[in-house]
Coordinates of C-alpha atoms in Angstrom, one line a residue:
Chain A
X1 CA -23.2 -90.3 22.1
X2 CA -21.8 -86.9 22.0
X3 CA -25.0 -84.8 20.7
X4 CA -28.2 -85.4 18.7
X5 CA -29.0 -83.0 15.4
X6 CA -33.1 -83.2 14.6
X7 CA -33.4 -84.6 10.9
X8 CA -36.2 -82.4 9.7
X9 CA -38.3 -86.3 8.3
X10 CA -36.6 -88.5 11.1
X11 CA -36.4 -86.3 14.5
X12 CA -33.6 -86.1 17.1
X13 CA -31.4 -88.5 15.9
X14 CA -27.2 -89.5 16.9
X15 CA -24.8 -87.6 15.2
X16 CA -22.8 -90.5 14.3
X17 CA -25.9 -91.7 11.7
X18 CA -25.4 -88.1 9.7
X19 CA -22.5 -87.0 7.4
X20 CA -21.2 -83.1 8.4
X21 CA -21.2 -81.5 4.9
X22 CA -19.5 -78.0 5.9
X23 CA -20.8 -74.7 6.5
X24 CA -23.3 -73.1 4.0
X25 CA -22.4 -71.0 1.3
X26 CA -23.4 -69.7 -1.9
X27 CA -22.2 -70.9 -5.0
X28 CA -20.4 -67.8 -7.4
X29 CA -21.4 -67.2 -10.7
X30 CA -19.0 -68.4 -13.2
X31 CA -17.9 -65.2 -14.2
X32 CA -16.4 -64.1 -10.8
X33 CA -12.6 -64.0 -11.1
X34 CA -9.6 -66.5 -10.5
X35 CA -9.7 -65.1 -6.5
X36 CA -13.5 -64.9 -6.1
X37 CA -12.8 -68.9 -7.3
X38 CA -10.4 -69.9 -4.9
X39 CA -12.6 -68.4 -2.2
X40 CA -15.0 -70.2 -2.6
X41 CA -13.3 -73.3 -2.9
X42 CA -11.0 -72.5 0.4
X43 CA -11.7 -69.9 2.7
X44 CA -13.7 -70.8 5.5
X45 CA -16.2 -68.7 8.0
X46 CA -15.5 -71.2 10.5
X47 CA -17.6 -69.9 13.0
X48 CA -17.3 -70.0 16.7
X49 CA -20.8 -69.8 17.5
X50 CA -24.3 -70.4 15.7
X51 CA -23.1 -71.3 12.4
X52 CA -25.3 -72.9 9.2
X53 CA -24.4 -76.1 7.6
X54 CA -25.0 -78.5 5.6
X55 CA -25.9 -82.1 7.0
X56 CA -26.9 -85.4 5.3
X57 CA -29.0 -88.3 7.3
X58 CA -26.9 -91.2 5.8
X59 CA -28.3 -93.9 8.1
X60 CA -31.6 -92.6 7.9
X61 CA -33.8 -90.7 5.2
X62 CA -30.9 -90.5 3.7
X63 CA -31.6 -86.8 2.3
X64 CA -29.9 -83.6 2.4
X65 CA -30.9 -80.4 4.8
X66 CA -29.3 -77.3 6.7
X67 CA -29.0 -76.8 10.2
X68 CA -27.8 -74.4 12.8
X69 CA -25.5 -74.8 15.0
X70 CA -23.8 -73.6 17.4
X71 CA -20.0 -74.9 17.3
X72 CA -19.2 -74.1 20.7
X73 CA -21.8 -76.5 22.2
X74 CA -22.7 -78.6 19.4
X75 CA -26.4 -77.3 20.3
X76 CA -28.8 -77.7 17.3
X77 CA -30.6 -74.9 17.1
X78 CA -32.7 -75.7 14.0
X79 CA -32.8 -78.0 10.9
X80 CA -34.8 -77.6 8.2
X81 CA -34.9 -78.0 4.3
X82 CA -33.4 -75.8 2.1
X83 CA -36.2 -75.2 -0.2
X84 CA -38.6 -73.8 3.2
X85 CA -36.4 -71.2 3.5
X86 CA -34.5 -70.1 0.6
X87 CA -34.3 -66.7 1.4
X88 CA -33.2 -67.6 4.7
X89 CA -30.0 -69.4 2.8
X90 CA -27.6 -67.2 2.6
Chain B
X1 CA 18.9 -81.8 48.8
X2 CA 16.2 -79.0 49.8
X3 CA 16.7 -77.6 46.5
X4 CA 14.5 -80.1 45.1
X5 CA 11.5 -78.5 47.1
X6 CA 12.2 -75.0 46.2
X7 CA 9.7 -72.9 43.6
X8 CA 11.4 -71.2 40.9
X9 CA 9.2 -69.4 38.8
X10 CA 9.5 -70.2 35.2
X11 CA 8.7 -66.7 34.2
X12 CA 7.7 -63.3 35.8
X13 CA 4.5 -61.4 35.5
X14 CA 5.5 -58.3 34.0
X15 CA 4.1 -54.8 33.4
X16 CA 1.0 -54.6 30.8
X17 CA 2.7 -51.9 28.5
X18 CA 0.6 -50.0 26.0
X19 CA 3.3 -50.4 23.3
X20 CA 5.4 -53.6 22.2
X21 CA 7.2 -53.6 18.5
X22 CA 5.9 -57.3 18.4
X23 CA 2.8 -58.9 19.6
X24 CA 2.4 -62.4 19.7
X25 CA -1.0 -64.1 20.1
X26 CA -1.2 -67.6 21.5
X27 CA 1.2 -68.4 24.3
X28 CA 1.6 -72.3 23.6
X29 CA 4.6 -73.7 22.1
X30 CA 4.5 -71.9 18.8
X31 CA 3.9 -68.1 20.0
X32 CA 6.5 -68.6 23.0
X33 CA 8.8 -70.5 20.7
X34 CA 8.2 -67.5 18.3
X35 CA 9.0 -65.0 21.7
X36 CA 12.4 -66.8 21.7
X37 CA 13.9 -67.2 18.8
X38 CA 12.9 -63.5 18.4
X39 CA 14.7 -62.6 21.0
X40 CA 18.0 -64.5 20.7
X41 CA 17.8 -62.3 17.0
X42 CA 17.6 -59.4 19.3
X43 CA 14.2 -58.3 18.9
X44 CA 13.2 -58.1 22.5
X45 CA 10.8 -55.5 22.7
X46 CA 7.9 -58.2 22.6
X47 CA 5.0 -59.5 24.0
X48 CA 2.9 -62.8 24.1
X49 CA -0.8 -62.7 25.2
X50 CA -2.6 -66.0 26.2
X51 CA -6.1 -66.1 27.0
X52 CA -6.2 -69.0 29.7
X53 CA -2.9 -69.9 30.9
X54 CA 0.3 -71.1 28.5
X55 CA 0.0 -74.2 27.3
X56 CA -3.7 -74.5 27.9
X57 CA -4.8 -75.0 24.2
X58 CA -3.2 -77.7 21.6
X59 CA 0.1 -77.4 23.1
X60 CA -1.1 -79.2 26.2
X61 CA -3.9 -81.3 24.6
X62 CA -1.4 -82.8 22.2
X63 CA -0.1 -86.2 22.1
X64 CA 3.8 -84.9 21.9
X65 CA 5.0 -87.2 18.9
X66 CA 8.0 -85.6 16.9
X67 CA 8.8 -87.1 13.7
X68 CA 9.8 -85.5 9.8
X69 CA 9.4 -88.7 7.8
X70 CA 6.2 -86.7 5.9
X71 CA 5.3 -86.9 1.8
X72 CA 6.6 -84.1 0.3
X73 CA 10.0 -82.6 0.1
X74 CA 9.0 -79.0 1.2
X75 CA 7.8 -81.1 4.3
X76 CA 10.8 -83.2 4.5
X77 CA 12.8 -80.5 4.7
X78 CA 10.6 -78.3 7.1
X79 CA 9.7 -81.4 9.5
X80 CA 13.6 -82.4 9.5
X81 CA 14.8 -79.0 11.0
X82 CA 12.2 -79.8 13.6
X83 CA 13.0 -82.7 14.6
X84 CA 16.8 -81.3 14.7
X85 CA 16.0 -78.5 16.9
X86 CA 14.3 -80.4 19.4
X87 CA 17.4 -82.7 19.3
X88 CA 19.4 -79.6 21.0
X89 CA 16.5 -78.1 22.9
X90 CA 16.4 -79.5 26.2
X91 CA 20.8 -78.1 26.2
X92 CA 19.3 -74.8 24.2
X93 CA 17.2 -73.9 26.8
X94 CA 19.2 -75.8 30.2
X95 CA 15.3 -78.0 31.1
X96 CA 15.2 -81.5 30.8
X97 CA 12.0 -81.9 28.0
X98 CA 12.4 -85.6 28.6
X99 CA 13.0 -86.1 24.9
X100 CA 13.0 -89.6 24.0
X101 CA 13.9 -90.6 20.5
X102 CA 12.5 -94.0 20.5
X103 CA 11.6 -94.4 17.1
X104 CA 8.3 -94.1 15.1
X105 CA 6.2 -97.6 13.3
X106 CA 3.7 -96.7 10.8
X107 CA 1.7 -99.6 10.4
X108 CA 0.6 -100.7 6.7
X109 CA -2.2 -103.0 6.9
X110 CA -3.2 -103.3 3.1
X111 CA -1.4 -103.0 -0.1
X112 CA -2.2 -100.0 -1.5
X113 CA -0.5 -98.9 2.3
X114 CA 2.3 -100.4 1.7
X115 CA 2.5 -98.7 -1.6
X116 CA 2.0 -95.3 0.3
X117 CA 4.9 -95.7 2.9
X118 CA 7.1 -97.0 0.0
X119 CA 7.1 -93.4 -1.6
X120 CA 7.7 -91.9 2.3
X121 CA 10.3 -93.9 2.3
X122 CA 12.0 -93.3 -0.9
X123 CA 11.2 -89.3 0.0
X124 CA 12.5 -89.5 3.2
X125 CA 15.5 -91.4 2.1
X126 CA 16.4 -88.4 -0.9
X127 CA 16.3 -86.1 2.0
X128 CA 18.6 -87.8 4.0
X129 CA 15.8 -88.5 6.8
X130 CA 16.2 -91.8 8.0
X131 CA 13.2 -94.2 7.2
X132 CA 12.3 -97.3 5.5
X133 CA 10.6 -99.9 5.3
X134 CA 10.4 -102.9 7.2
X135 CA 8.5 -106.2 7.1
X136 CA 6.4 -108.3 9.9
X137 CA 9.9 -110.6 11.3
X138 CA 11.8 -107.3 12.0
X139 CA 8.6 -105.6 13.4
X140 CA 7.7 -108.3 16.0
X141 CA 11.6 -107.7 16.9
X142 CA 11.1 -104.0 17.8
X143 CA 7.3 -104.3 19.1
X144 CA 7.4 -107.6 20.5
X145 CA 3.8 -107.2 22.0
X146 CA 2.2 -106.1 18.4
X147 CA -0.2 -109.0 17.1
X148 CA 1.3 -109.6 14.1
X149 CA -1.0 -113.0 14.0
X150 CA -3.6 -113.1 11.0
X151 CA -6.4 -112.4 13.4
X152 CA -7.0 -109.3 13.4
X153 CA -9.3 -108.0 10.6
X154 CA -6.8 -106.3 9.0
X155 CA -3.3 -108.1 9.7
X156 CA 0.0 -105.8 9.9
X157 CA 1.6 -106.7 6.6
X158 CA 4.6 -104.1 6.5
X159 CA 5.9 -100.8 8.6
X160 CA 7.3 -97.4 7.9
X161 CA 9.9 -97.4 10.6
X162 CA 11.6 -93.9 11.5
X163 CA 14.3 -94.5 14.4
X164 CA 14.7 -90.5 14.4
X165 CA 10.7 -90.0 15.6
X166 CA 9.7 -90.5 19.3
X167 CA 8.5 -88.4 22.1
X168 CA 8.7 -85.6 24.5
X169 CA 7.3 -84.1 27.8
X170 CA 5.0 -81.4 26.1
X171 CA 4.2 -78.9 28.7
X172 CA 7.9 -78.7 29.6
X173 CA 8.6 -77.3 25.8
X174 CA 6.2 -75.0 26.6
X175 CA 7.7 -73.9 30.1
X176 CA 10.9 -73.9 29.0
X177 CA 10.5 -71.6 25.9
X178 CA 8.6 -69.6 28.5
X179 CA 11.7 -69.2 30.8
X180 CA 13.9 -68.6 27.7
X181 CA 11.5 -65.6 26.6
X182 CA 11.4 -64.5 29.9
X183 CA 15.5 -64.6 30.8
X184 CA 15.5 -62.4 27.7
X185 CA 13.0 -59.7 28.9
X186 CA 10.4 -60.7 26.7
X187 CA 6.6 -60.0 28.3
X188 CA 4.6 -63.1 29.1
X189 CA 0.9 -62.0 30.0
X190 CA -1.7 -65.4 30.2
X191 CA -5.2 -64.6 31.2
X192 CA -5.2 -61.6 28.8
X193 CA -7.7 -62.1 26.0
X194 CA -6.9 -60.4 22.4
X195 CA -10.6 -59.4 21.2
X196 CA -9.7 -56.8 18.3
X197 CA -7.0 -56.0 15.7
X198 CA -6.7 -52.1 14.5
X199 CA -5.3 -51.5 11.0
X200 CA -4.4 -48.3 8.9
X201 CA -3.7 -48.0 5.2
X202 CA -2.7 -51.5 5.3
X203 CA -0.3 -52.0 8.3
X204 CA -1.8 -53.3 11.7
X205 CA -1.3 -50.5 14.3
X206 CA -2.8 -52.2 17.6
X207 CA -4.1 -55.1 19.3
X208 CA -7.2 -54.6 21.6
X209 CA -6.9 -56.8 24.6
X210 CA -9.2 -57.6 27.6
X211 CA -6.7 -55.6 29.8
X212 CA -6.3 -52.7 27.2
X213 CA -4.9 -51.7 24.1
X214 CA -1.3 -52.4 22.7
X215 CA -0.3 -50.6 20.3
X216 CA 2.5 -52.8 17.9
X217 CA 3.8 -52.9 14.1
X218 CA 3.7 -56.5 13.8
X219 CA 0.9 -59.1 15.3
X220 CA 1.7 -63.0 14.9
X221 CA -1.3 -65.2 14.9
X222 CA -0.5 -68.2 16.8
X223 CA -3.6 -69.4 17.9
X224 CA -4.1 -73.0 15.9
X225 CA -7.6 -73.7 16.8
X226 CA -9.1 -69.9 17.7
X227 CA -6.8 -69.0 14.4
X228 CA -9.9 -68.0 12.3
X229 CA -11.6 -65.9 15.2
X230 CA -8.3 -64.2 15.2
X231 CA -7.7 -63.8 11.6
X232 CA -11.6 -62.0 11.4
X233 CA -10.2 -59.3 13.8
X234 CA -8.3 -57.7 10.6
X235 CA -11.6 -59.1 7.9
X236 CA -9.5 -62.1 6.7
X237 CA -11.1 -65.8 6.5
X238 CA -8.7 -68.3 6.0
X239 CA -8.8 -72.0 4.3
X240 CA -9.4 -73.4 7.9
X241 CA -12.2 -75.5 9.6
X242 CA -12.0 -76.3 13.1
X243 CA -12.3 -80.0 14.5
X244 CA -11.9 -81.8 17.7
X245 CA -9.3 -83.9 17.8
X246 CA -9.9 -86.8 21.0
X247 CA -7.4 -88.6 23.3
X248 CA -7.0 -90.8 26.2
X249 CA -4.8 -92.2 28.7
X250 CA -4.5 -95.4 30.6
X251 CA -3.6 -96.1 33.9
X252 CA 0.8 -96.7 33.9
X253 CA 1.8 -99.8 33.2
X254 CA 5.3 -101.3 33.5
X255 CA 7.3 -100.4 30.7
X256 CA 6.7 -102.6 27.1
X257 CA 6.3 -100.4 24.6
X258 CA 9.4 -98.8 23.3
X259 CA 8.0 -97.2 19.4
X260 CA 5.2 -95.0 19.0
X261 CA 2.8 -97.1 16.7
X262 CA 0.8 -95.3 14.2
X263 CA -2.0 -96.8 12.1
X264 CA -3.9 -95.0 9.7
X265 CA -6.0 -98.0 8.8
X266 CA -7.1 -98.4 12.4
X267 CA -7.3 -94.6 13.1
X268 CA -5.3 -95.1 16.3
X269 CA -1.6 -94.4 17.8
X270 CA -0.3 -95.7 20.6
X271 CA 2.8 -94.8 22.6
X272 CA 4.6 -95.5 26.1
X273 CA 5.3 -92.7 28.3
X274 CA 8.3 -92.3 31.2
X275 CA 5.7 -92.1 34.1
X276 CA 4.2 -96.1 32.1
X277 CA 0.7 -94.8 31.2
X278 CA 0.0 -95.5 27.1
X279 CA -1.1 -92.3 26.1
X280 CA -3.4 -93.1 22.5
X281 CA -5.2 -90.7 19.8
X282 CA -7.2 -90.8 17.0
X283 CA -8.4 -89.1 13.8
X284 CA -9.9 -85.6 14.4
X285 CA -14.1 -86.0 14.9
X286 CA -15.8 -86.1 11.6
X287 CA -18.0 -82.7 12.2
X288 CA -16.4 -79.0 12.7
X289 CA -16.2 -77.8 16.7
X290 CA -15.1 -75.5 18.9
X291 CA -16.2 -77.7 21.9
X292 CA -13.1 -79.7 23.4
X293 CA -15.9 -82.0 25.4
X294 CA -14.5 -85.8 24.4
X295 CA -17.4 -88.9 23.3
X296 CA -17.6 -92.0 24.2
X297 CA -17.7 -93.2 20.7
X298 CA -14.8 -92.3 19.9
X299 CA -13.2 -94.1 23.0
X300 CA -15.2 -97.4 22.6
X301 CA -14.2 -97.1 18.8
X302 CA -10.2 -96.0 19.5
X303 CA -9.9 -98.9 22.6
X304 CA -11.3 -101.5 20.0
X305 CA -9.1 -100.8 17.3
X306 CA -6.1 -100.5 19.8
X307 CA -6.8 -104.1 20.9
X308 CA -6.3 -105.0 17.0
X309 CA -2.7 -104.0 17.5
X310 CA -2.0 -104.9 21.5
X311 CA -4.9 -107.9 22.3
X312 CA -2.6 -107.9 25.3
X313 CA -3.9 -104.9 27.2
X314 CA -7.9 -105.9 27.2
X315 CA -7.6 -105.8 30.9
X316 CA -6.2 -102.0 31.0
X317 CA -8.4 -99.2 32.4
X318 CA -8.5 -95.7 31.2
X319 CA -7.2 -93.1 33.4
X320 CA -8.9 -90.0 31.3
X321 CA -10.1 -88.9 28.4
X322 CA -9.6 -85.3 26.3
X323 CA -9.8 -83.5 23.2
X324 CA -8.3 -80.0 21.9
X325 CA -9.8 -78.1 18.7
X326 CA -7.3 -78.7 15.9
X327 CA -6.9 -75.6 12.7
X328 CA -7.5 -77.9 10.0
X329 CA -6.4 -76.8 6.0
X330 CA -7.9 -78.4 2.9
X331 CA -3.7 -79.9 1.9
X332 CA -3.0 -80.9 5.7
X333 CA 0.2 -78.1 5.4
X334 CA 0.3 -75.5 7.9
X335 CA 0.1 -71.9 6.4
X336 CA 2.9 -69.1 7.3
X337 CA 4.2 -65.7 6.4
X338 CA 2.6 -62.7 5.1
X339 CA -0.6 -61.6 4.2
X340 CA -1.1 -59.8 1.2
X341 CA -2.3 -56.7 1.6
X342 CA -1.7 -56.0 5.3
X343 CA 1.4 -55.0 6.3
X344 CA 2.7 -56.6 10.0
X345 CA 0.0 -59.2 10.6
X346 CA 2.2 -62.7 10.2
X347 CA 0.0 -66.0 10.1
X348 CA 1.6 -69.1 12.4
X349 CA -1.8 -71.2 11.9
X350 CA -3.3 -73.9 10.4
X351 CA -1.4 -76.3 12.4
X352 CA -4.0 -79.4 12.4
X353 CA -3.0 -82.6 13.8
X354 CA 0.6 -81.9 13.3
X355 CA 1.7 -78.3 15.5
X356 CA 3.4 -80.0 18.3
X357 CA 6.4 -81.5 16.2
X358 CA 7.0 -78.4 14.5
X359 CA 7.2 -75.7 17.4
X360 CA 10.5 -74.9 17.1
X361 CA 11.1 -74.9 13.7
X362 CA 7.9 -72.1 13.2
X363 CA 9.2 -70.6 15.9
X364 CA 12.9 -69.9 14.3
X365 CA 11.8 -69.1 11.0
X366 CA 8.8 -67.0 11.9
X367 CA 11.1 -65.2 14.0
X368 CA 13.7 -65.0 11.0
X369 CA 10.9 -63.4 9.0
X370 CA 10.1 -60.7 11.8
X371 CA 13.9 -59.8 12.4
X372 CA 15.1 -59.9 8.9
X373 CA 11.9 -58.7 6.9
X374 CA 12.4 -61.8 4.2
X375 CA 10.3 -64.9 4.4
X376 CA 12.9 -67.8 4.9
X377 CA 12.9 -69.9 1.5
X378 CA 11.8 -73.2 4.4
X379 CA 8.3 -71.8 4.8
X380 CA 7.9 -70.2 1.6
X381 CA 6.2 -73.2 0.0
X382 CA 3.3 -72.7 3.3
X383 CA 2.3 -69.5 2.5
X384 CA -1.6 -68.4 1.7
X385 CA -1.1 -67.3 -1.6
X386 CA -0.6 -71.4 -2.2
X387 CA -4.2 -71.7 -2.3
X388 CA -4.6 -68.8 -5.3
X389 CA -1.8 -69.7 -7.4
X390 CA -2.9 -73.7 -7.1
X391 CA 0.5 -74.2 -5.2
X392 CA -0.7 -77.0 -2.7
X393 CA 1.5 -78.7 -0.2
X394 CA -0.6 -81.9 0.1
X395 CA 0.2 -84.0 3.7
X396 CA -2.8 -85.5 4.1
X397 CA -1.4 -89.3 3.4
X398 CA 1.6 -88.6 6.0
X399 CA -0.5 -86.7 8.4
X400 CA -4.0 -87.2 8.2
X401 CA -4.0 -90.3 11.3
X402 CA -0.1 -90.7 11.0
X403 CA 0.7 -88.2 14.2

């Protein structure tokens, strides 16, 4: 087992039961221009560090949530879903 | 005879200056390649910075395949002068790099596979890169230790088969570049950490280290997995995740195994090396990481499907275990050149599973870009601006598993 991540409905669980779904970010209106676009479809953060992303429980609940974490260490530092903290998801 | 016990350094410590025209992050095989090819253009006045010491990041974590038979002709072309230039190194540079061109499998183990290496092959083949395809009687000939039974769960049905592909001794292209930069009076300085990038009006002016500022007219990013750390010195964030990318080693056996063996069914490759052990990789991890700790999952899962291939070694035991932090882009094609926008900062990144192989050829060209001004019409094809203008170089089947 390399490191656990704490489903918000199932607890600490292995990482190999969850699906990484890449770092948070906020989707552009559709009005943004042709480069606005493309970042958002390509360019990365890709933090070294505490970083929030998107993770799915796919051998458990089976649901959606964020978590943050940092990349160094694999250390989750919090999971939670995103409708508790909306403001908190950006 | 006592020649043999004599240390010769491979390269000198040097002053730390406050001024370089060139600045080269990342002292692995691509920034000291970069150093040398720089320098035999006659741009000497240059400098490569390495955090730890050279070699410590992909270039030495890497498991040293070399092969060009890729999926698209821009990668053809690009891998093929690779491939070439490490053909001439080891006399290039007067080190032995242990180069052995052994040939390259790539196993198919379903149809739609088979399909797959069919168009390599015909690609390859236009290009004039030697590679076909080759079926399960002239396999067991070249491997004859492959289990080409119909036991396995999924049987080997067909095989890309490159004779040009094989391996090398990694860290020795990295110490010989090293000595080549160095012969030349090019400034090798490990242990020296760049933590900012200073820019004016659009040109980069400096590079703030852990020993100091340099002040330079052109910094090279060539730092594969750090790349995007790097690139938010000057406020850029490239198409790049970070992923670990896991390996291991098994104790040296007598030599039987003559190909480097790739499957991209089984997520595994396997080759042979001079000193006997069977060094053998896998797909990167599935999450993003800058940690370089390696998981037992992924070596109970990459020793199981390496019995699929080679039943033969159940009784092998693993000697280590490792994993290096690979620059992964969305089209599995590196990205080169230019920036838009800032003047002097040159990208050498987004080098994924596949930076080893093409050391020399980024080295030359980025070099050629630096001394000549013009981006080389080889790498144009990698730039960023491909992910703007919907340009895509897109690798992934020929180098998503297929090292």
């Amino acid at each position: 087992m390399s490191f656990l991540v704490p489903c918000p409905h199932c607890g600490p669980r292995d990482v190999y039961e969850f699906r990484y779904g890449g770092e948070f970010q906020r989707r552009p209106p559709p009005t943004v221009s042709d480069q606005e676009w493309a970042d958002y479809l390509y360019a990365r953060r890709n933090v070294a560090g505490p970083a929030k992303e998107w993770w799915y429980h796919r051998q458990g609940c089976r649901r959606w949530f964020l978590a943050v974490r940092d990349t160094r260490t694999n250390a989750v530092l919090e999971a939670f879903w995103p409708e508790d903290k909306p403001e908190g998801a950006g | 005879m006592w020649q043999l016990f004599r240390k010769t350094p491979m390269w000198r410590p040097r002053p730390f200056r406050d001024r370089y025209d060139v600045v080269i992050i990342g002292g692995g095989v691509h920034g000291l390649a970069t150093a040398y090819y720089l320098g035999r253009a006659g741009v000497r006045d240059v400098c490569v910075l390495e955090k730890s010491y050279l070699g410590s990041g992909a270039s030495g974590r890497n498991t040293a395949i070399i092969r060009s038979n890729y999926r698209t002709p821009e990668g053809v072309s690009f891998y093929d002068e690779s491939v070439k230039l490490y053909e001439r190194l080891a006399a290039d540079l007067g080190y032995n790099l242990l180069f052995s061109q052994q040939g390259h499998l790539t196993l198919a183990h379903t149809d739609s596979a088979i399909n797959g290496l069919r168009v390599r092959a015909e690609v390859n083949q236009l290009m004039g890169v030697e590679s076909r395809l080759i079926w399960p009687e002239e396999i067991q000939r070249l491997v004859p230790a492959l289990d080409l039974s119909p036991r396995p769960r999924y049987p080997v049905l067909a095989a890309l088969y490159h004779p040009p592909g094989g391996i090398i001794r990694h860290d020795a292209v990295v110490w010989a570049y090293a000595r080549g930069a160095d012969r030349m009076g090019i400034a090798i300085h490990p242990f020296t950490e760049a933590v900012g990038i200073g820019t004016s009006n659009g040109q980069v002016t400096s590079v703030l280290t852990s020993r100091g500022e340099i002040r330079a007219g052109v910094v090279v990013n060539a730092t594969a997995g750090f790349c995007s750390t790097v690139a938010k010195m000057v406020g850029l964030h490239l198409p790049i995740v970070t992923h670990p990318l896991q390996a291991f080693v098994t104790e040296p056996l007598k030599p039987f195994l003559d190909k480097v063996i790739v499957s991209a069914t089984l997520h595994v490759y396997v080759s042979q090396t001079d000193r006997g052990e069977l060094v053998i990789g896998s797909e990167i991890d599935p999450y993003s990481s800058y940690s370089s700790r390696s998981t037992l999952p992924f070596l109970e899962a990459t020793a199981a499907h390496t019995l699929e291939l080679f039943p033969c070694l159940r009784r092998v035991r693993v000697l280590r275990q490792w994993a290096g932090i690979c620059d992964m882009t969305p089209d599995y094609s590196p990205i080169l050149g230019e920036v838009p926008g800032l003047k002097g900062f040159i990208l050498d990144v987004g080098w994924g599973t596949y930076g080893f192989k093409a050391g020399p050829v980024a080295g030359k060209r980025i070099a050629e870009l630096i001394a000549t001004g013009r981006t080389p019409e080889l790498i144009k094809p990698f730039s960023l601006t491909r992910f703007y203008d919907d340009t895509l170089v897109g690798e992934k089947a020929a180098a998503a598993v297929s090292h």
